[in-house]
Short mmCIF file of C-alpha atoms in Angstrom, two decimals:
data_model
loop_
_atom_site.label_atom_id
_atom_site.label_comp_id
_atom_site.label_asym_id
_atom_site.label_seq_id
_atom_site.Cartn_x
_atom_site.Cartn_y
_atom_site.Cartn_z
CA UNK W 1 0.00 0.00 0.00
CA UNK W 2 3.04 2.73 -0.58
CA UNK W 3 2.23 5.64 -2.38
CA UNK W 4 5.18 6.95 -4.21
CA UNK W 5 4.42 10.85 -3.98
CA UNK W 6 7.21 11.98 -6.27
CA UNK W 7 5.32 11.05 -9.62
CA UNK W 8 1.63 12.06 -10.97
CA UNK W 9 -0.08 15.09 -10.63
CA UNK W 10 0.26 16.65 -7.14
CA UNK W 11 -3.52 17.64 -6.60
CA UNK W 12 -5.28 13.87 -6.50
CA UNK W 13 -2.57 12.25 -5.00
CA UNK W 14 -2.51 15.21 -2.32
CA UNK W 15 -5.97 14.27 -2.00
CA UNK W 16 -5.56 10.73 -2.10
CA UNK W 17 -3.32 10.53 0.60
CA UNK W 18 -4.81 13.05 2.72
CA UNK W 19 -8.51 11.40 2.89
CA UNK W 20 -7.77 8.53 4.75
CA UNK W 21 -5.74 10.95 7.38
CA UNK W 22 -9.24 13.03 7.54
CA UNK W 23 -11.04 10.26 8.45
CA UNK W 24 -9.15 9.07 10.87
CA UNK W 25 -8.50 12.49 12.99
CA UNK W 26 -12.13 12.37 12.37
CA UNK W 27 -12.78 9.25 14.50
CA UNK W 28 -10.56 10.38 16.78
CA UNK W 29 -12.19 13.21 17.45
CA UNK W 30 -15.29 11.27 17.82
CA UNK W 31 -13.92 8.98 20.19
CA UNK W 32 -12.71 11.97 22.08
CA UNK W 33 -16.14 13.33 21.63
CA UNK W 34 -17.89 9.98 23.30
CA UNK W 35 -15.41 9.88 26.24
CA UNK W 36 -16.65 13.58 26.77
CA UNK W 37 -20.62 12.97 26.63
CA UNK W 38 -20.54 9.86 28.29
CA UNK W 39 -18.80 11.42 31.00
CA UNK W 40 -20.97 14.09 30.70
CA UNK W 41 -24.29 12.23 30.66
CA UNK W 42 -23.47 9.36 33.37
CA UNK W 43 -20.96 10.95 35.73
CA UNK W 44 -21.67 14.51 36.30
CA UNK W 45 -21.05 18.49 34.73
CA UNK W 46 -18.59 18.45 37.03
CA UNK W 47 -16.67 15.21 35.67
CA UNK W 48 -16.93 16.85 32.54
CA UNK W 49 -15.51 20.09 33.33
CA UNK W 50 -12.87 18.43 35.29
CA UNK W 51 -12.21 16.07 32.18
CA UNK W 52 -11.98 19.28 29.49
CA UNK W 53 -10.07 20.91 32.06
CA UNK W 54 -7.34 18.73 31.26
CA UNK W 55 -7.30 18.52 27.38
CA UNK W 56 -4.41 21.31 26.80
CA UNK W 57 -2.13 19.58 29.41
CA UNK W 58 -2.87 15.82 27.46
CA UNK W 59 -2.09 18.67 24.20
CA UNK W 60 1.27 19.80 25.73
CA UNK W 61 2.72 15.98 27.23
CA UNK W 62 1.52 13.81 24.59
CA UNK W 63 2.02 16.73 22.02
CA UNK W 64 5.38 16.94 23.51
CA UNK W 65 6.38 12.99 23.06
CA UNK W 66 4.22 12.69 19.30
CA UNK W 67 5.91 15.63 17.85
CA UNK W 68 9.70 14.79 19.05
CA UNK W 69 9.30 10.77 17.77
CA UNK W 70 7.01 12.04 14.54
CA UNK W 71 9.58 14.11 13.73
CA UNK W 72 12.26 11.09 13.89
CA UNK W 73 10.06 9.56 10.95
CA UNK W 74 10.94 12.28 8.36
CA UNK W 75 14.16 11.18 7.89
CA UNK W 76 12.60 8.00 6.36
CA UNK W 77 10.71 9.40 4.17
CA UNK W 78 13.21 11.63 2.62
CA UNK W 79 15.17 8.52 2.57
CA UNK W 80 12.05 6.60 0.91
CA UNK W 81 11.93 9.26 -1.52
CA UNK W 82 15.55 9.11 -2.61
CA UNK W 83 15.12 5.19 -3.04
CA UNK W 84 17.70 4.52 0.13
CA UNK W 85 16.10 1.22 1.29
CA UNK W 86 18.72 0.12 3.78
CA UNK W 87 18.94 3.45 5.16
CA UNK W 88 15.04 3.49 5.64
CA UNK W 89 15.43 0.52 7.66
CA UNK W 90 18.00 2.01 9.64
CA UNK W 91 16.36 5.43 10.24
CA UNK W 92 13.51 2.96 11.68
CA UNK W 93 15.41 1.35 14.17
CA UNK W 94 17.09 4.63 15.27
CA UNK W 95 13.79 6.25 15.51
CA UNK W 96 12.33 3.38 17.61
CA UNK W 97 15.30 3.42 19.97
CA UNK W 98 14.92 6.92 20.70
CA UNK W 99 11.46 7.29 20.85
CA UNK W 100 11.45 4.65 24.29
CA UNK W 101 14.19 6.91 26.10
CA UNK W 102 11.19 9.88 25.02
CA UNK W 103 8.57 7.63 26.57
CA UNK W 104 10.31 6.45 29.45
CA UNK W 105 11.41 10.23 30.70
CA UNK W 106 7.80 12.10 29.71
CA UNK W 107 5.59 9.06 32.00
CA UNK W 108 8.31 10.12 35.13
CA UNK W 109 8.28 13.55 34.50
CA UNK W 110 4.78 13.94 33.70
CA UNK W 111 3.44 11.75 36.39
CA UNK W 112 5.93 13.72 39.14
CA UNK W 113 5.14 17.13 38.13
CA UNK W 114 0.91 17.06 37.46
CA UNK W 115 -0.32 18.39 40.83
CA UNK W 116 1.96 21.44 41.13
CA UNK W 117 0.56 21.98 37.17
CA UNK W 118 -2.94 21.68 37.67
CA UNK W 119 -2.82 24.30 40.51
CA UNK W 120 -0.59 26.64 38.12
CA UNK W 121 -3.89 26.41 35.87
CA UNK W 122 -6.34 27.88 38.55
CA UNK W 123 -8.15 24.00 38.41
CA UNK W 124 -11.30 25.11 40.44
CA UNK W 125 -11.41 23.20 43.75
CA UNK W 126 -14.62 21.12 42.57
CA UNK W 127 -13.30 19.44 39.78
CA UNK W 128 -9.67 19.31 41.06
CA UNK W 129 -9.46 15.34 42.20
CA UNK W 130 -11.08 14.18 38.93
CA UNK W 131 -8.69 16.25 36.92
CA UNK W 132 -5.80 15.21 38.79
CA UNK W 133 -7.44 11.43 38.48
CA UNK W 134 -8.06 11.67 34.61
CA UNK W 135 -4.87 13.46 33.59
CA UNK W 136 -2.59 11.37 35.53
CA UNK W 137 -4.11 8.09 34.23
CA UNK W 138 -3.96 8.95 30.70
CA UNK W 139 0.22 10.02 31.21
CA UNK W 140 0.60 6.56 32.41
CA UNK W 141 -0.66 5.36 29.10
CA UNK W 142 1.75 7.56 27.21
CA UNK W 143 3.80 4.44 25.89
CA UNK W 144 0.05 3.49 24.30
CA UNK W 145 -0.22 6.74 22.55
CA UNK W 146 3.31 7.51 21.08
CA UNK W 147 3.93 4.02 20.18
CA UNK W 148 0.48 4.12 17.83
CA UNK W 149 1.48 7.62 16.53
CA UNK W 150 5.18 6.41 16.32
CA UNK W 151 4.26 3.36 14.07
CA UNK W 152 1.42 5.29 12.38
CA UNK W 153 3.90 7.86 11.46
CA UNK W 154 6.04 4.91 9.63
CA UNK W 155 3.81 3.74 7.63
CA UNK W 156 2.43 7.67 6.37
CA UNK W 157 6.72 8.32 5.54
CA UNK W 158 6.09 5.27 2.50
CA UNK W 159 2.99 6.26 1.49
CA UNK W 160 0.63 4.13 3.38
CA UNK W 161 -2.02 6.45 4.85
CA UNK W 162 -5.21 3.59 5.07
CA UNK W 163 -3.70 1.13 6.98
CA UNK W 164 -3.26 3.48 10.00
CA UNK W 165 -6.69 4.30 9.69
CA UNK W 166 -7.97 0.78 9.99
CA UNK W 167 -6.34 0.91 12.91
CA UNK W 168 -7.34 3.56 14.30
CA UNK W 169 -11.17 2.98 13.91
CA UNK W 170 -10.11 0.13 16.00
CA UNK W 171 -9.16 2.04 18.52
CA UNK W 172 -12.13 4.36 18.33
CA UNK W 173 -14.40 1.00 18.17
CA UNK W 174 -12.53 -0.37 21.22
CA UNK W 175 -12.30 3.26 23.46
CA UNK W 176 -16.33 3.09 23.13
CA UNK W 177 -16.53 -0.51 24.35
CA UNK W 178 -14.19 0.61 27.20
CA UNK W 179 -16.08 3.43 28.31
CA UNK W 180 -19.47 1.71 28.43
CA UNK W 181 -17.72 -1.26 30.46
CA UNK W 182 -15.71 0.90 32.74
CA UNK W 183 -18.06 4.34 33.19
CA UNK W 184 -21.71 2.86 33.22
CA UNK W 185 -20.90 -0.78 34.37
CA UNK W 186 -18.09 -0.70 36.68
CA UNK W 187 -18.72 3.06 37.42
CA UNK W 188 -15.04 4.13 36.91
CA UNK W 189 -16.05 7.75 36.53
CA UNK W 190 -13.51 9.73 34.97
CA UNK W 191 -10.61 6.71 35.80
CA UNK W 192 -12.95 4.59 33.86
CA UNK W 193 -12.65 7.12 30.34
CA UNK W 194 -8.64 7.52 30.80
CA UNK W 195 -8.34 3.50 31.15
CA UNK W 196 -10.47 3.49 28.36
CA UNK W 197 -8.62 5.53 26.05
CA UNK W 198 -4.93 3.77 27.19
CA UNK W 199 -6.29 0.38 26.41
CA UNK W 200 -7.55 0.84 22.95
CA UNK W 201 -4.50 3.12 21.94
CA UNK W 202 -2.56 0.29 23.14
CA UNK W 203 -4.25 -2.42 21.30
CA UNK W 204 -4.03 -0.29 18.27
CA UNK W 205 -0.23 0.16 18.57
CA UNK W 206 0.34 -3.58 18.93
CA UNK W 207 -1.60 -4.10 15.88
CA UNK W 208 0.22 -1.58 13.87
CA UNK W 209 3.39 -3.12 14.98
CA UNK W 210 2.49 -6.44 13.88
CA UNK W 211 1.33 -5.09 10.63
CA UNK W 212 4.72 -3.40 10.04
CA UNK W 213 6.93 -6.46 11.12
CA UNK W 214 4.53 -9.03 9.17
CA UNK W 215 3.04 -6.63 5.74
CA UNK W 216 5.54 -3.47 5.66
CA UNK W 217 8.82 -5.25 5.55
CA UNK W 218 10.21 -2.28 3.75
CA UNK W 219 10.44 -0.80 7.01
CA UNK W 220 11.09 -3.14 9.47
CA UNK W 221 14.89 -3.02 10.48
CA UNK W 222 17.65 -6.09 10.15
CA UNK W 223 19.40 -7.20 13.19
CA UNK W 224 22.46 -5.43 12.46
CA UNK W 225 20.78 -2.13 12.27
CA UNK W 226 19.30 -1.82 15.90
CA UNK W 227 21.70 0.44 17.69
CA UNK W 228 21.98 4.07 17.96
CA UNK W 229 23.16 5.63 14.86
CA UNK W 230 25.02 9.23 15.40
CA UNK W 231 24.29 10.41 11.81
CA UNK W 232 20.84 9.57 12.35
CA UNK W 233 20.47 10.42 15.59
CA UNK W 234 21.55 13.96 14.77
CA UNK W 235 19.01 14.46 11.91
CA UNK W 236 16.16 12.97 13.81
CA UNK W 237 16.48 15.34 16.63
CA UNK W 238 17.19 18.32 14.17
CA UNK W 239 13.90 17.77 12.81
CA UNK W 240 12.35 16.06 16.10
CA UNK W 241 13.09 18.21 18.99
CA UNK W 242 12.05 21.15 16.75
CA UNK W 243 8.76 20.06 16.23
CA UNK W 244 8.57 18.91 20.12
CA UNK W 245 9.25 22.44 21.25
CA UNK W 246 6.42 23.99 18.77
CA UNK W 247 4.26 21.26 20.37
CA UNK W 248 5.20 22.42 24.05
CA UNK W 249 5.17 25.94 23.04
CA UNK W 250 1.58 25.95 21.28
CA UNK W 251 0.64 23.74 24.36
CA UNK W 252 1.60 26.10 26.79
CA UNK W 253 -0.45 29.07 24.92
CA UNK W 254 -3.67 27.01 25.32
CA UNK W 255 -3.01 25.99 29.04
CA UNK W 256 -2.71 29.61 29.27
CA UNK W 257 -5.84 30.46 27.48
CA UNK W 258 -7.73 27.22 29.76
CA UNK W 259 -6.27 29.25 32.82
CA UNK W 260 -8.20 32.09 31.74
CA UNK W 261 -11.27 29.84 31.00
CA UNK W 262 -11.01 28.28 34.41
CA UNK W 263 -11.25 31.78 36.81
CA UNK W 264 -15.32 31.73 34.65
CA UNK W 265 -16.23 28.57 36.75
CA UNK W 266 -17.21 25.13 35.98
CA UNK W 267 -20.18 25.72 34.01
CA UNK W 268 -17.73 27.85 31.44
CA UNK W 269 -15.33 25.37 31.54
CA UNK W 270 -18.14 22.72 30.88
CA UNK W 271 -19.73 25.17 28.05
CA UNK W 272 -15.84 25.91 25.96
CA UNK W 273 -15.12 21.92 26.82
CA UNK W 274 -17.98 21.19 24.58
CA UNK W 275 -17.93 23.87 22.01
CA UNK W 276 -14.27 23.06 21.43
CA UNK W 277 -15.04 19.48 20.90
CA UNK W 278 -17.32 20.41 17.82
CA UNK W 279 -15.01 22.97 16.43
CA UNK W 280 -11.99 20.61 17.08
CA UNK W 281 -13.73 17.81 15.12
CA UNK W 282 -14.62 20.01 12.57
CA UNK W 283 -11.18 21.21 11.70
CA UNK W 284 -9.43 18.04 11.43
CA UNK W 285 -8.98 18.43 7.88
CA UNK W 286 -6.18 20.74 8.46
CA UNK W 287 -3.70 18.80 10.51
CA UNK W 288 -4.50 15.87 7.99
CA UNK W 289 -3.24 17.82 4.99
CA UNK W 290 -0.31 19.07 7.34
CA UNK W 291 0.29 15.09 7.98
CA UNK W 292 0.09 14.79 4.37
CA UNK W 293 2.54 17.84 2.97
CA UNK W 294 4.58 16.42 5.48
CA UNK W 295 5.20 13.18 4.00
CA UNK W 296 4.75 14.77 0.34
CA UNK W 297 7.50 17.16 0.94
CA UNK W 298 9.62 14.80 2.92
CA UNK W 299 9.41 12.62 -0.14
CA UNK W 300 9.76 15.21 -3.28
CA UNK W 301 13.06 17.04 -0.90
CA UNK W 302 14.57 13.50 -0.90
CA UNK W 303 14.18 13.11 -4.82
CA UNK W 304 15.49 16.77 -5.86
CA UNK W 305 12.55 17.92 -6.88
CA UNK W 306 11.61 22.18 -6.04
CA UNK W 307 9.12 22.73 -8.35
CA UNK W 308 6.80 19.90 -7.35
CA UNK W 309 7.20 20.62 -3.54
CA UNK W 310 5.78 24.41 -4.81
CA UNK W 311 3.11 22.88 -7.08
CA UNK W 312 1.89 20.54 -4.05
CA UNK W 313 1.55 23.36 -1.40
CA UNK W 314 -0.54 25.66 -3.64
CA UNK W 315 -2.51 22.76 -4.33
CA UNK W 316 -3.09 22.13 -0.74
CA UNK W 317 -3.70 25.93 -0.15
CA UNK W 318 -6.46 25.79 -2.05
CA UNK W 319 -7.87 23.01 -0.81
CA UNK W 320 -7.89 23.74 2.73
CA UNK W 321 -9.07 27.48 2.14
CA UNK W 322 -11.85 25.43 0.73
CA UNK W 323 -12.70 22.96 3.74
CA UNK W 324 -12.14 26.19 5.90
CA UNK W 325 -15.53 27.85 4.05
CA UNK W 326 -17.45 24.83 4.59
CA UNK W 327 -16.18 23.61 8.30
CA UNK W 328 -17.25 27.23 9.47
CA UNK W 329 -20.84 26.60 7.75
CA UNK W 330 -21.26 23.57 9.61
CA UNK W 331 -19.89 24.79 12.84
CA UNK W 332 -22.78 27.21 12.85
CA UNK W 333 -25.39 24.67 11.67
CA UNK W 334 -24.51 22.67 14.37
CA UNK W 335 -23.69 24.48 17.85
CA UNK W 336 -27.13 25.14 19.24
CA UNK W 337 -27.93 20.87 18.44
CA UNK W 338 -24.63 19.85 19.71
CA UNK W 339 -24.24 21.09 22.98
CA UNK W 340 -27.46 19.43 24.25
CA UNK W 341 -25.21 16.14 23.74
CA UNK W 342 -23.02 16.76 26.29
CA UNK W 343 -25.36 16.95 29.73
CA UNK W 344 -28.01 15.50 30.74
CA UNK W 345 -31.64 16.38 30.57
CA UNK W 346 -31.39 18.57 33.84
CA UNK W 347 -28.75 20.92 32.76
CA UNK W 348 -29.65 24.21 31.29
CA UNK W 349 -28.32 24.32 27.78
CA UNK W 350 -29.25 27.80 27.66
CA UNK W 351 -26.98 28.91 30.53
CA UNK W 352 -24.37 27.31 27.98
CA UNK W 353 -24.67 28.95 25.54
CA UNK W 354 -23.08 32.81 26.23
CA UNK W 355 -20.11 31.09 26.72
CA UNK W 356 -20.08 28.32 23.66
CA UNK W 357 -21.36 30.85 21.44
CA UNK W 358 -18.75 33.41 21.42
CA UNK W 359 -16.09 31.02 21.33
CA UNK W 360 -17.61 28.98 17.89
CA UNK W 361 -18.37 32.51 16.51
CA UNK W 362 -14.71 34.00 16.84
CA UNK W 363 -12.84 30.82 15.40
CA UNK W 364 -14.93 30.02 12.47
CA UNK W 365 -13.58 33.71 11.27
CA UNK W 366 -10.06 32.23 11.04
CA UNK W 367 -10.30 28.59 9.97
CA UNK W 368 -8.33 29.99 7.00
CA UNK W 369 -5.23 31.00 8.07
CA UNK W 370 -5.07 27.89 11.02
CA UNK W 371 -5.37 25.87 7.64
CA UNK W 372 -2.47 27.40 6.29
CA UNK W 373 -0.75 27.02 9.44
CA UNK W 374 -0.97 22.94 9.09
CA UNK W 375 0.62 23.45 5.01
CA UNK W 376 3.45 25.96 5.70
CA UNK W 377 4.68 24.38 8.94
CA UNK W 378 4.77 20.50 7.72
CA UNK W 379 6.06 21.65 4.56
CA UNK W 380 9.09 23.04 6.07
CA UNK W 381 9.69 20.25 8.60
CA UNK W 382 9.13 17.59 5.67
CA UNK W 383 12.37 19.71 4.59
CA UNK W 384 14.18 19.31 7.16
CA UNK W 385 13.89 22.91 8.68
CA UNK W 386 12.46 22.70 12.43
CA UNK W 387 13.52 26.04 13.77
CA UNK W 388 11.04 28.60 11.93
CA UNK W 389 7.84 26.36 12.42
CA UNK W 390 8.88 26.17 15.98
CA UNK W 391 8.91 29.91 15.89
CA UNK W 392 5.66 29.79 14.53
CA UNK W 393 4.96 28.34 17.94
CA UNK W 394 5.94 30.79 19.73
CA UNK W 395 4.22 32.97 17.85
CA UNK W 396 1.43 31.82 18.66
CA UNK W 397 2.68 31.46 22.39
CA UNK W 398 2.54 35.12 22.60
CA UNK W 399 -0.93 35.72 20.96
CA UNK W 400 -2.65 33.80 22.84
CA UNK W 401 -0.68 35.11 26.34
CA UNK W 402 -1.69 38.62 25.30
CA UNK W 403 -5.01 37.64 24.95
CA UNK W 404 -5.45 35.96 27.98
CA UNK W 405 -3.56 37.96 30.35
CA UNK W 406 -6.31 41.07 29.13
CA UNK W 407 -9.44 38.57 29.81
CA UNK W 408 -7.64 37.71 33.21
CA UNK W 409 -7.15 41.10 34.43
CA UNK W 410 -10.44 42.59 32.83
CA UNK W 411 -12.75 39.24 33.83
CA UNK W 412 -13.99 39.26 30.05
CA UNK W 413 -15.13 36.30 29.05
CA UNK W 414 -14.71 37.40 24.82
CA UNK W 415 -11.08 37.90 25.13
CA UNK W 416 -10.35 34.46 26.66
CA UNK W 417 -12.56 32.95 23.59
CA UNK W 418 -10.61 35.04 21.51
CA UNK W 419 -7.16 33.52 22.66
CA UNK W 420 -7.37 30.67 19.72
CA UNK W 421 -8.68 33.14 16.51
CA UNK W 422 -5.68 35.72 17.42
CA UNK W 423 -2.90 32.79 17.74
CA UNK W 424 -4.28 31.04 14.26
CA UNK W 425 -3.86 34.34 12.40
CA UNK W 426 -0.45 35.79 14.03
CA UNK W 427 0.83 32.10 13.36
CA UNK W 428 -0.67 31.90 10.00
CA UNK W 429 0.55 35.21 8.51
CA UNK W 430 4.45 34.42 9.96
CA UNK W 431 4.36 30.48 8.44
CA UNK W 432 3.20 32.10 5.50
CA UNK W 433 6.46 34.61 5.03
CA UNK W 434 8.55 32.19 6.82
CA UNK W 435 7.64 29.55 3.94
CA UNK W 436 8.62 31.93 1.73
CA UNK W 437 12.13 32.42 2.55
CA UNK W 438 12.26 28.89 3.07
CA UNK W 439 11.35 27.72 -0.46
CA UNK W 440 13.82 30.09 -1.85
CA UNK W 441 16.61 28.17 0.30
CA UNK W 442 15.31 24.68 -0.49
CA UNK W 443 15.75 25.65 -4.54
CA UNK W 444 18.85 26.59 -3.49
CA UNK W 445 20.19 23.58 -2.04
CA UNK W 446 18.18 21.28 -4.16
CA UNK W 447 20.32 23.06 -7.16
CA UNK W 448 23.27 21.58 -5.71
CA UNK W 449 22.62 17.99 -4.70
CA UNK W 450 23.93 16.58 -0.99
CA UNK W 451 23.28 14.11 1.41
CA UNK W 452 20.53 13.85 3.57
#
């Protein structure tokens, strides 16, 4: 199932390779989306608050580990794209190696460091336990996530974007069985949906591992090539820890901006919990194409080739402006029928509302340039060049600091909403000119061929 990117027209096979990615952040999103109403519906408002409380520090440690060991997998596919097979192997191994040192030192740190970060976040006192619960729980599963994001990751660097969608509407299949058993039969409460969401991720990245050692064996290393490689090891964390950081950094906007959402109380944080659900489902055809320019780029750099790396980003531009137009159409459609979803028949969904409302309103605006944002950033890193997306990070670090330090100080509500619109568009305008400068350099080297 590889998918040689470097030949055809760029627009289908963009396309092509990107769909399956939609789908699955799609049914990852609903999975996410069933955790939160079940827990909603059967354990309490409170659980749920407590529960979206949480979701920008699971962004910030597993978006930590994912981008550090999915940036070790770009190196194979530059290497697939320059038709280095041993070397593909190799860059495997390496990346595999690595990536259980990154697992090993996120569970400790993680695990040692959640109470004093929860407290940092102005957690209100009523939902502090289950938050601590939930969020601790699901860091103890972090060898269940990266691994399935790890060999996921793999598979995308050859081509192969269906398989790890099979397997990840296994997962999503599974993490509903889970809840059911563990929330409304064994009455787990919010334990029961972070046990839930370890076990199928962990199932998932067994079967993806089998499926690489037993169908894939393009990828799966020799015995000889399962130590650390220093070549390797230096490009993977040139293009890994990069990538990390902008994680980490975006990350630590939003806990920001959920530290402003928290001094509102627990029905706000219960109200932008679910209203972020539908937008985040709703946009997840923007870090799918980023997935796929990734691998595109990654591929195309490896072969030589400028001009089709330029013809496939303009392709996905338009594209994604596209999805933006019609993602912001539904989000509206949608809200008021949504929310309702989420609580249970003696919660008053119009109490909800002021605070979902604003929030949908203000980031269907800029779906556009957090679209771009996905393009210009994975573009560069499936380059090779980690520093300027990471700066786009930081970017958007700042936007969203500025924003919520004014709703903290003034106790407005709008400008805490408006801490995700104002990061998208800072972030999207400097990608945009950063990609620009770096497009001009890749021509440059590309003129004059070297070594990955």
């Amino acid at each position: 199932m590889e998918l040689d990117m470097t030949k055809g027209k760029p627009f289908p096979i963009i396309i092509k390779f990107m769909f399956p990615l939609f789908l699955g952040n799609l049914f990852q999103q609903l999975y996410n989306m069933v955790d939160t109403i079940i827990v909603g519906r059967y354990v309490s408002q409170n659980a749920l608050a407590a529960v979206g409380s949480t979701g920008t520090i699971m962004f910030l440690v597993l978006g930590f580990s994912q981008g550090l060991t999915t940036g070790f997998t770009v190196l194979t596919s530059q290497c697939y794209g320059a038709g280095d097979m041993k070397r593909v192997k190799r860059s495997v191994a390496n990346g595999i190696l690595l990536s259980i040192i990154v697992i090993i030192s996120m569970t400790i740190i993680s695990v040692m460091s959640m109470d004093s970060i929860l407290r940092l976040m102005n957690t209100p006192d009523d939902i502090f336990n289950d938050a601590k619960t939930y969020i601790i729980t699901i860091c103890y599963g972090i060898v269940a996530s990266v691994s399935y994001n790890l060999f996921s990751a793999f598979l995308r660097s050859i081509g192969n974007s269906k398989v790890p969608l099979y397997f990840l509407m296994l997962s999503a299949g599974l993490n509903v069985i889970f809840d059911l058993i563990f929330i409304i039969g064994l009455r787990l409460g919010v334990m029961g949906a972070a046990l839930a969401t370890d076990i199928s991720q962990g199932i998932s990245a067994i079967a993806c591992l089998i499926y690489i050692i037993k169908k894939a064996t393009i990828l799966w290393p020799d015995k000889k090539d399962w130590r650390i490689n220093s070549k390797d090891t230096a490009h993977q964390m040139r293009v890994g820890l990069p990538m990390a950081l902008q994680f980490g950094i975006t990350a630590s906007g939003t806990m920001i901006m959920q530290a402003a959402i928290n001094l509102f109380g627990s029905e706000a944080v219960a109200a932008y919990t679910a209203a972020s659900k539908l937008s985040s489902l709703l946009t997840q055809g923007f870090p799918a194409m980023g997935q796929t320019m990734s691998t595109y780029c990654g591929q195309n750099y490896g072969k030589g080739d400028y001009k089709r790396i330029r013809q496939g980003v303009k392709s996905a531009l338009i594209a994604s402006s596209s999805y933006a137009i019609v993602a912001a159409g539904i989000a509206l459609l949608l809200l008021p029928h949504i929310l309702g979803l989420f609580f249970d028949a003696s919660v008053d969904i119009s109490a909800m509302m002021p605070y979902a409302r604003p929030y949908i309103y203000l980031c269907i605006m800029f779906y556009i340039p957090l679209g771009f944002i996905f393009i210009f950033r994975n573009a560069m890193q499936g380059c090779g060049y980690g520093f300027l997306p990471m700066m786009g990070g930081v970017i958007e670090l700042f936007a969203r600091l500025g924003m919520a330090a004014a709703a903290m100080v003034s106790k407005i509500y709008i400008l805490a909403a408006a801490c995700d619109p104002a990061a998208w568009l800072a972030a999207g305008i400097f990608t945009g000119i950063c990609y620009i400068f770096v497009i001009k350099d890749v021509r440059k080297k590309l003129e004059t061929p070297q070594n990955i």
